[in-house]
CSV table of C-alpha atoms in Angstrom, one decimal:
chain,number,residue,atom,x,y,z
W,9,MET,CA,94.8,47.3,94.2
W,10,ILE,CA,96.7,49.6,91.7
W,11,ASP,CA,97.5,48.8,88.1
W,12,SER,CA,101.3,49.1,88.2
W,13,SER,CA,101.6,49.9,84.5
W,14,SER,CA,99.4,53.0,84.8
W,15,GLN,CA,99.2,53.7,88.5
W,16,ARG,CA,95.4,53.8,88.2
W,17,PRO,CA,93.0,51.8,90.3
W,18,ALA,CA,92.5,48.3,88.7
W,19,GLN,CA,89.4,47.9,86.7
W,20,VAL,CA,86.5,46.4,88.6
W,21,THR,CA,84.5,43.8,86.6
W,22,LEU,CA,81.3,42.0,87.5
W,23,ALA,CA,80.7,38.8,85.6
W,24,ILE,CA,77.2,37.3,85.4
W,25,GLU,CA,76.3,33.8,84.2
W,26,THR,CA,72.6,32.8,84.4
W,27,ALA,CA,72.2,30.6,81.4
W,28,ILE,CA,73.6,27.3,82.8
W,29,GLY,CA,72.3,25.5,85.8
W,30,GLN,CA,72.0,27.6,89.0
W,31,GLY,CA,74.2,30.3,87.5
W,32,SER,CA,77.2,32.0,89.0
W,33,LEU,CA,78.8,35.4,89.7
W,34,ALA,CA,82.3,36.7,90.0
W,35,LEU,CA,83.8,40.1,90.9
W,36,PHE,CA,87.3,41.1,89.9
W,37,ARG,CA,89.8,43.9,90.5
W,38,GLY,CA,92.0,43.7,87.5
W,39,SER,CA,92.6,40.0,86.8
W,40,SER,CA,92.2,39.0,90.5
W,41,PRO,CA,88.9,37.7,91.8
W,42,VAL,CA,87.8,39.4,94.9
W,43,ALA,CA,84.4,37.7,95.4
W,44,LEU,CA,82.7,34.6,93.9
W,45,SER,CA,79.2,33.3,94.4
W,46,PRO,CA,79.3,30.1,96.5
W,47,PRO,CA,78.8,26.8,94.7
W,48,GLY,CA,75.2,25.6,94.9
W,49,VAL,CA,73.7,29.1,95.5
W,50,GLU,CA,70.9,29.9,93.0
W,51,VAL,CA,71.6,33.1,91.1
W,52,ALA,CA,69.9,32.4,87.8
W,53,ARG,CA,66.4,33.3,88.8
W,54,ALA,CA,65.1,36.9,88.4
W,55,GLU,CA,64.2,37.1,92.1
W,56,THR,CA,67.6,35.9,93.3
W,57,LEU,CA,70.0,37.5,90.9
W,58,LEU,CA,70.0,41.1,92.2
W,59,PRO,CA,70.2,40.1,95.9
W,60,GLN,CA,73.1,37.9,95.2
W,61,ILE,CA,74.9,40.7,93.3
W,62,ASP,CA,74.3,43.0,96.3
W,63,GLU,CA,75.8,40.3,98.5
W,64,LEU,CA,78.8,40.0,96.3
W,65,LEU,CA,79.4,43.7,96.3
W,66,SER,CA,79.0,43.9,100.1
W,67,ARG,CA,81.6,41.1,100.6
W,68,ALA,CA,84.0,43.1,98.5
W,69,ALA,CA,83.1,46.4,100.2
W,70,LEU,CA,82.2,47.9,96.9
W,71,ARG,CA,79.2,50.0,95.6
W,72,LEU,CA,77.5,49.5,92.3
W,73,LYS,CA,79.1,52.8,90.9
W,74,ALA,CA,82.5,51.2,91.4
W,75,ILE,CA,82.0,48.7,88.7
W,76,ASP,CA,83.7,49.6,85.4
W,77,VAL,CA,82.7,46.6,83.3
W,78,ILE,CA,79.8,44.1,83.4
W,79,ALA,CA,80.5,40.9,81.5
W,80,VAL,CA,77.5,38.7,81.0
W,81,SER,CA,76.9,35.3,79.4
W,82,ARG,CA,74.9,35.7,76.2
W,83,GLY,CA,74.5,31.9,75.9
W,84,PRO,CA,74.2,29.2,75.0
W,85,GLY,CA,71.9,28.0,77.7
W,86,SER,CA,68.4,28.4,79.1
W,87,TYR,CA,66.3,30.7,77.0
W,88,THR,CA,64.9,32.4,80.1
W,89,GLY,CA,68.3,32.4,81.9
W,90,ILE,CA,70.0,34.2,79.0
W,91,ARG,CA,67.3,36.9,78.9
W,92,ILE,CA,67.4,37.4,82.7
W,93,GLY,CA,71.2,37.8,82.6
W,94,LEU,CA,71.3,40.2,79.6
W,95,ALA,CA,68.4,42.3,80.9
W,96,THR,CA,69.9,42.6,84.4
W,97,ALA,CA,73.3,43.5,83.0
W,98,MET,CA,71.8,46.3,80.8
W,99,GLY,CA,69.9,47.7,83.7
W,100,LEU,CA,73.0,47.7,86.0
W,101,CYS,CA,75.0,49.4,83.2
W,102,ALA,CA,72.4,52.1,82.9
W,103,ALA,CA,72.5,52.6,86.7
W,104,SER,CA,76.3,52.5,87.2
W,105,GLY,CA,77.7,53.8,83.9
W,106,ALA,CA,79.6,50.5,83.5
W,107,GLU,CA,80.6,49.2,80.0
W,108,MET,CA,78.9,45.9,79.1
W,109,PHE,CA,80.3,42.9,77.2
W,110,GLY,CA,78.3,39.9,76.2
W,111,ILE,CA,80.4,36.8,76.2
W,112,SER,CA,79.7,33.3,74.9
W,113,ALA,CA,80.2,30.8,77.7
W,114,LEU,CA,81.7,28.4,75.2
W,115,GLU,CA,84.3,30.9,74.0
W,116,ALA,CA,85.1,31.9,77.6
W,117,MET,CA,85.8,28.2,78.2
W,118,LEU,CA,88.0,27.9,75.1
W,119,ARG,CA,90.1,30.9,76.4
W,120,SER,CA,90.7,29.1,79.7
W,121,CYS,CA,93.6,26.9,78.5
W,122,GLU,CA,96.7,27.1,76.5
W,123,PRO,CA,96.2,24.6,73.6
W,124,ASN,CA,99.9,24.3,72.6
W,125,GLY,CA,99.0,23.5,69.1
W,126,ARG,CA,96.2,21.1,69.9
W,127,THR,CA,92.6,21.4,69.0
W,128,THR,CA,90.4,22.4,71.9
W,129,VAL,CA,86.7,21.7,72.4
W,130,ALA,CA,84.4,23.4,75.0
W,131,ALA,CA,81.4,21.2,75.9
W,132,LEU,CA,78.4,21.8,78.2
W,133,ASN,CA,75.3,19.6,79.0
W,134,SER,CA,72.2,21.2,77.6
W,135,GLY,CA,69.9,19.8,80.3
W,136,ARG,CA,67.9,17.8,77.7
W,137,SER,CA,70.2,14.9,77.2
W,138,ASP,CA,72.0,17.0,74.6
W,139,VAL,CA,75.4,18.6,74.4
W,140,VAL,CA,76.4,22.1,73.2
W,141,TRP,CA,80.0,22.4,72.0
W,142,GLN,CA,82.4,24.6,70.1
W,143,ILE,CA,85.7,23.7,68.5
W,144,ALA,CA,88.8,25.9,68.2
W,145,SER,CA,91.7,24.9,66.0
W,146,GLY,CA,94.6,27.3,65.7
W,147,ASP,CA,93.2,30.7,65.1
W,148,GLN,CA,89.9,29.3,63.8
W,149,ILE,CA,86.9,29.1,66.1
W,150,HIS,CA,84.1,27.1,64.6
W,151,ASN,CA,80.4,27.9,65.1
W,152,PRO,CA,78.8,26.4,68.2
W,153,GLU,CA,76.8,23.2,67.8
W,154,ILE,CA,74.1,21.3,69.6
W,155,GLY,CA,73.1,17.7,69.4
W,156,SER,CA,73.0,14.3,71.1
W,157,PHE,CA,76.0,13.0,73.0
W,158,ASP,CA,76.6,10.5,70.1
W,159,ALA,CA,76.5,13.4,67.6
W,160,PHE,CA,79.1,15.3,69.8
W,161,ILE,CA,81.4,12.3,69.9
W,162,GLU,CA,81.1,11.8,66.2
W,163,SER,CA,82.1,15.4,65.6
W,164,ILE,CA,85.3,15.1,67.5
W,165,GLU,CA,86.3,11.5,66.5
W,166,SER,CA,88.5,12.7,63.6
W,167,ILE,CA,90.4,15.2,65.8
W,168,ALA,CA,93.8,14.0,66.9
W,169,LYS,CA,94.3,14.1,70.7
W,170,PRO,CA,91.8,17.0,71.4
W,171,ILE,CA,91.6,18.9,74.7
W,172,ILE,CA,88.0,18.7,75.9
W,173,ILE,CA,87.0,21.5,78.4
W,174,VAL,CA,84.1,20.7,80.6
W,175,GLU,CA,82.7,22.0,83.9
W,176,LYS,CA,84.3,20.4,87.0
W,177,ASP,CA,81.1,18.5,88.1
W,178,SER,CA,79.8,17.8,84.6
W,179,PRO,CA,78.8,14.1,83.9
W,180,LEU,CA,80.5,14.7,80.5
W,181,ARG,CA,83.8,14.4,82.2
W,182,SER,CA,83.4,10.6,82.7
W,183,GLU,CA,81.2,10.0,79.7
W,184,ILE,CA,83.7,11.4,77.3
W,185,SER,CA,86.6,9.4,78.8
W,186,ASN,CA,84.6,6.1,78.9
W,187,GLY,CA,86.1,3.6,76.4
W,188,LYS,CA,88.9,5.9,75.3
W,189,GLN,CA,92.5,4.9,75.6
W,190,GLU,CA,94.8,7.0,77.7
W,191,GLY,CA,96.4,9.7,75.6
W,192,GLU,CA,93.6,9.7,72.9
W,193,ILE,CA,92.0,12.8,74.5
W,194,ASN,CA,92.6,15.1,77.4
W,195,VAL,CA,89.5,16.0,79.4
W,196,LEU,CA,90.2,19.2,81.2
W,197,PRO,CA,87.7,20.2,84.0
W,198,LEU,CA,87.4,23.9,84.8
W,199,GLU,CA,88.7,24.8,88.2
W,200,ASN,CA,86.2,27.7,88.7
W,201,SER,CA,82.7,28.7,87.8
W,202,LEU,CA,81.6,29.8,84.3
W,203,ALA,CA,81.2,33.4,85.6
W,204,TYR,CA,84.9,33.4,86.6
W,205,TYR,CA,86.0,32.6,83.0
W,206,ILE,CA,83.5,35.0,81.5
W,207,GLY,CA,85.0,37.7,83.7
W,208,LEU,CA,88.5,36.8,82.5
W,209,ALA,CA,87.4,36.7,78.9
W,210,ALA,CA,86.1,40.3,79.2
W,211,ARG,CA,89.7,41.4,79.8
W,212,SER,CA,90.8,40.1,76.4
W,213,PRO,CA,91.9,42.9,74.0
W,214,ASP,CA,89.9,41.2,71.2
W,215,ARG,CA,86.7,41.0,73.1
W,216,ALA,CA,83.6,42.4,71.4
W,217,SER,CA,80.7,44.4,72.9
W,218,VAL,CA,78.0,41.9,71.8
W,219,ALA,CA,74.7,41.8,73.6
W,220,GLU,CA,72.9,39.6,71.1
W,221,PRO,CA,71.7,36.4,72.8
W,222,LEU,CA,73.2,33.1,71.6
W,223,TYR,CA,70.4,30.5,71.3
W,224,LEU,CA,71.0,27.1,69.8
W,225,LEU,CA,68.2,24.9,68.4
W,226,ASN,CA,68.4,21.1,68.1
W,227,LYS,CA,66.3,20.7,65.0
W,228,LYS,CA,66.1,16.9,65.7
W,229,ARG,CA,64.4,17.4,69.0
W,230,VAL,CA,60.9,18.9,69.7
W,231,GLY,CA,61.4,22.0,71.9
W,232,GLY,CA,65.2,21.7,71.5
W,233,LEU,CA,66.0,25.4,72.0
W,234,PHE,CA,69.0,25.9,74.2
């Protein structure tokens, strides 16, 4: 695939997400995905991540050296998963010469839709009966938060008709809608994996090369690091 604006081969991006659930991978040429890790395949473990990346490259008939950019989730999510993803991305960049971008999974979710003037909220299950979320209103992106489901609902109650972005199979999809009148909120499930949106976010001109992990701590819960 050729970038028509420059007549150069389109940039190859590998996106890695190992902080949420089983994790996911995505491989792009330009803005087009050429290979995605299958749903349900475990990629978030140290022993499975590199073999799954090799499989992804093989399906796309690409070598490691062909990768121009590696976009990796820096959190929030599993403490171990975040570290596995970042360490693997750093190692692959050293081996391939690719540029690395650390992307917040929540910010990648926020970039996935056109708000049309409405406030958007990205929300993920934390795995400990908690929720992590981030609110964007206009050009302002608030700091990410973590708390109970009730705390999450309380934080968005004053927002008029927000767009709530969740993973497609997340239980939050029905929990948020429960008891709400039609039109009060718009729950928008993601159509693709988190890695897919992390890869797209890495193409944004205002992306930052941030490798610092994003850990969130629920101070009201013992062992509430996420």
